[in-house]
mmCIF file of C-alpha atoms in Angstrom:
data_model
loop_
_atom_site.group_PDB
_atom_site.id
_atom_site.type_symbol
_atom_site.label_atom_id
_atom_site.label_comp_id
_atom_site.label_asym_id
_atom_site.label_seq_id
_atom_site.Cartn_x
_atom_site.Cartn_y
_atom_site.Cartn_z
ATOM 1 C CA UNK A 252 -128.682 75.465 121.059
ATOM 2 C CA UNK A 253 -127.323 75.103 117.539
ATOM 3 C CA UNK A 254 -128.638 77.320 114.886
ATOM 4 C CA UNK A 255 -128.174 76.972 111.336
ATOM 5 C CA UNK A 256 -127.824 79.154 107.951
ATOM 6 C CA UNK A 257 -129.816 79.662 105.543
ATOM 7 C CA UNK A 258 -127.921 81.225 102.297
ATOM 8 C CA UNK A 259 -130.422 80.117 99.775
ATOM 9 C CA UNK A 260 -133.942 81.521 99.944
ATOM 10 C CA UNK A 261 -136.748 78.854 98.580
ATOM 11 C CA UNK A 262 -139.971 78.503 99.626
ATOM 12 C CA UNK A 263 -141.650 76.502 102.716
ATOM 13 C CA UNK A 264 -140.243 75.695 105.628
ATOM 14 C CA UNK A 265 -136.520 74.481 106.780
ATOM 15 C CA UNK A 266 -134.833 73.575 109.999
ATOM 16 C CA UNK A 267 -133.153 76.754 111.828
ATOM 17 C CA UNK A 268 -131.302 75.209 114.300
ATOM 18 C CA UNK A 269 -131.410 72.536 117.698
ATOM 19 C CA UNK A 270 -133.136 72.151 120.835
ATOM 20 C CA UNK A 271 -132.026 69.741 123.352
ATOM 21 C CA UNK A 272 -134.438 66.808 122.128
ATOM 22 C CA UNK A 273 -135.626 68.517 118.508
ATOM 23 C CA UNK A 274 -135.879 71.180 116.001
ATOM 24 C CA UNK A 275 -136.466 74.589 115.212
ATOM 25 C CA UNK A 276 -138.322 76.165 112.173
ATOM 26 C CA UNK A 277 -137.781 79.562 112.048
ATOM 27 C CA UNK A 278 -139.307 80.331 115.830
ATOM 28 C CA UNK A 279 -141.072 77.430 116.468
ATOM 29 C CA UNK A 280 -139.959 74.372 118.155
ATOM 30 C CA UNK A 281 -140.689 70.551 117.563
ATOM 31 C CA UNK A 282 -139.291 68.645 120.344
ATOM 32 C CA UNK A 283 -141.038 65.411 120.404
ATOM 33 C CA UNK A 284 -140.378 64.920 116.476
ATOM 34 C CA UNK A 285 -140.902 67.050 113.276
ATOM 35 C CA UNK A 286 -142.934 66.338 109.699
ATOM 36 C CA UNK A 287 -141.684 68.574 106.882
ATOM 37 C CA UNK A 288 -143.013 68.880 103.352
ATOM 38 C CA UNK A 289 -142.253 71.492 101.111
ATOM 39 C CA UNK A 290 -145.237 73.340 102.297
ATOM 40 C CA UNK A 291 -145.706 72.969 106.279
ATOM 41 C CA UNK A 292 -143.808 71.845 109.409
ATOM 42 C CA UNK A 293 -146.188 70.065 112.042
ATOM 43 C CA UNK A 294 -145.226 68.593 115.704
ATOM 44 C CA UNK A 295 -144.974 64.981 115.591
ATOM 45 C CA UNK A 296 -146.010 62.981 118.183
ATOM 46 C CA UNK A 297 -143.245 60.411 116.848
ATOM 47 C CA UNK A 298 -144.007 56.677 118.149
ATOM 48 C CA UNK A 299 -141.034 54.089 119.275
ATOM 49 C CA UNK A 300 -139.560 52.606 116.300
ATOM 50 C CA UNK A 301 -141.505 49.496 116.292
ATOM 51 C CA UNK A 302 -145.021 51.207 115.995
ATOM 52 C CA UNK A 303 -143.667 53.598 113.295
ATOM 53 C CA UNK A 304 -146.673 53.970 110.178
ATOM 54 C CA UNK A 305 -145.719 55.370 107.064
ATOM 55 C CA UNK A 306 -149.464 56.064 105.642
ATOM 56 C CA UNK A 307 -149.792 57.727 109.593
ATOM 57 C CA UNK A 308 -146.924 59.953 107.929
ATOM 58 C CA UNK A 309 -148.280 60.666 104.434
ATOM 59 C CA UNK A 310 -151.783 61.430 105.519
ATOM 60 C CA UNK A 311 -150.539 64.166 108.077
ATOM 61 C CA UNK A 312 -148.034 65.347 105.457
ATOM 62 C CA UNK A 313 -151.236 65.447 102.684
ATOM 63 C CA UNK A 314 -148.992 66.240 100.219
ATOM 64 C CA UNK A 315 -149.914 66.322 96.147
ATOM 65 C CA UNK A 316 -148.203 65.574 93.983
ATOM 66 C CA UNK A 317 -147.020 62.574 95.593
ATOM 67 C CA UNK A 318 -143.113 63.227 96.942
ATOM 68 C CA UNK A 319 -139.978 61.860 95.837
ATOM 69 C CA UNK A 320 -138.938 60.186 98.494
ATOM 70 C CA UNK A 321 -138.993 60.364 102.868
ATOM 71 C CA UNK A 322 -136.412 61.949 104.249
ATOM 72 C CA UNK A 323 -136.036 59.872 107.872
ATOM 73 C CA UNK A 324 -134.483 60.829 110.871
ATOM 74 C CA UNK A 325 -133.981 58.767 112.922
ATOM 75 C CA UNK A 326 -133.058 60.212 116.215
ATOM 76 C CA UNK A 327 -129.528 60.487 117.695
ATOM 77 C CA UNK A 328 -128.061 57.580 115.652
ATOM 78 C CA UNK A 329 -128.581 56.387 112.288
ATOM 79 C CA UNK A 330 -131.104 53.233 112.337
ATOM 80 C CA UNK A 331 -133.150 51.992 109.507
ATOM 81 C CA UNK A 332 -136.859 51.967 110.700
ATOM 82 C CA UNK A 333 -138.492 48.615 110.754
ATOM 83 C CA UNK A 334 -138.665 46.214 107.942
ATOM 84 C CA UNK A 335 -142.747 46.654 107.787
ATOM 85 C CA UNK A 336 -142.364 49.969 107.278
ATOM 86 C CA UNK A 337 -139.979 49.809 104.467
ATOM 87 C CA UNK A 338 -141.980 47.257 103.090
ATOM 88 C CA UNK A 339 -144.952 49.385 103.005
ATOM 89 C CA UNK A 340 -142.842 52.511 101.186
ATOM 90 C CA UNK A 341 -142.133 49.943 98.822
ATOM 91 C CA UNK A 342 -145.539 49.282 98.086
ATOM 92 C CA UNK A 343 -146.369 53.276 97.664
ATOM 93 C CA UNK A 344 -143.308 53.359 95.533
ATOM 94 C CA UNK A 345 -141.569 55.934 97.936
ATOM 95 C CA UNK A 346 -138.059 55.999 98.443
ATOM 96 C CA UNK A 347 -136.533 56.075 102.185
ATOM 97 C CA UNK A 348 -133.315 57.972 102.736
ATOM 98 C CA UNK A 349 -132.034 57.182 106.379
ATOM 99 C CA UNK A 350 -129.934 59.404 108.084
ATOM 100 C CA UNK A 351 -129.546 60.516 111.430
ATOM 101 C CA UNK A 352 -132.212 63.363 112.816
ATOM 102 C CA UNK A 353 -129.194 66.036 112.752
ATOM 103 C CA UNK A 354 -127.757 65.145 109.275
ATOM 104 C CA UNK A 355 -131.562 64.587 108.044
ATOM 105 C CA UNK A 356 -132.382 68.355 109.431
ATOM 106 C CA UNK A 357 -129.278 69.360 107.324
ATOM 107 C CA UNK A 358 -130.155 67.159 104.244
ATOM 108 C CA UNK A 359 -133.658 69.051 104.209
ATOM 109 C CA UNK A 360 -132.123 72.564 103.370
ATOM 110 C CA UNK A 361 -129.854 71.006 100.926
ATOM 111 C CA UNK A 362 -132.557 69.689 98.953
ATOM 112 C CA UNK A 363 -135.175 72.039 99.324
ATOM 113 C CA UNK A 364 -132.511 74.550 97.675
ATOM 114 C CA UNK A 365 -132.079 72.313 94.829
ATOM 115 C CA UNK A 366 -136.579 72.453 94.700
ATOM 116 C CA UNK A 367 -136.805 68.781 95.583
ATOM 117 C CA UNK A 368 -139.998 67.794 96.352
ATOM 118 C CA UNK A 369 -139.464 64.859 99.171
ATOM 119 C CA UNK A 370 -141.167 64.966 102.988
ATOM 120 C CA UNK A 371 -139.380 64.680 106.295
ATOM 121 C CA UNK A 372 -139.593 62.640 109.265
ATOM 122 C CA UNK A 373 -137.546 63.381 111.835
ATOM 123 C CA UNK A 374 -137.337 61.387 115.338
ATOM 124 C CA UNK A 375 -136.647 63.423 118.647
ATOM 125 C CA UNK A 376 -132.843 64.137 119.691
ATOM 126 C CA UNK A 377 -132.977 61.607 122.694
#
């Protein structure tokens, strides 16, 4: 298991370290996906890439004021999610950053140190 720093204090949650297949958040572990705001961390039951919903997303996430953009991982390999789905973030004027779920776990820290207020969606490690 990998386990990661955290120099910066900030508030809410951030990504600790690895599992085999997901994530942990201080000592809890997401292994079948993860949703991050700035304020929670909740298991995701994430569904195969063609059935993913972005208002699915935002509604569990219930976040206000609206974020800056979704932070997606999306699993072991970088691969934008479908085209309906980034059709519909264009549509709620949300921004998509695409990165694999490791880098995305990484990314998160970063830019809840700099107080960013964005969401995460991270795909299981499989």
């Amino acid at each position: 298991m990998v386990e990661l720093r955290r120099d910066v204090d900030f508030e809410g949650p951030v990504v600790t370290g690895f599992t085999p297949n997901g994530f942990k958040v201080g000592p809890d572990r997401f292994d079948d996906g993860l949703l991050l705001s700035p304020e929670q961390a909740q298991s995701w039951d994430a569904p195969a890439r063609d059935d993913l919903n972005l208002a699915d997303i935002i509604a569990a996430l219930n976040l206000s004021p609206a974020p800056e953009f979704l932070l997606f991982g999306s699993g072991t390999k970088m691969e934008q999610p479908p085209a309906a789905f980034r059709r519909a973030a264009d549509v709620a004027k949300l921004g998509i950053e695409v990165m694999d779920s490791r880098a995305a776990a990484r990314a998160w820290g970063v830019l809840r140190a700099e107080e960013r207020w964005v969401i995460g969606a991270f795909m299981p490690l499989r």
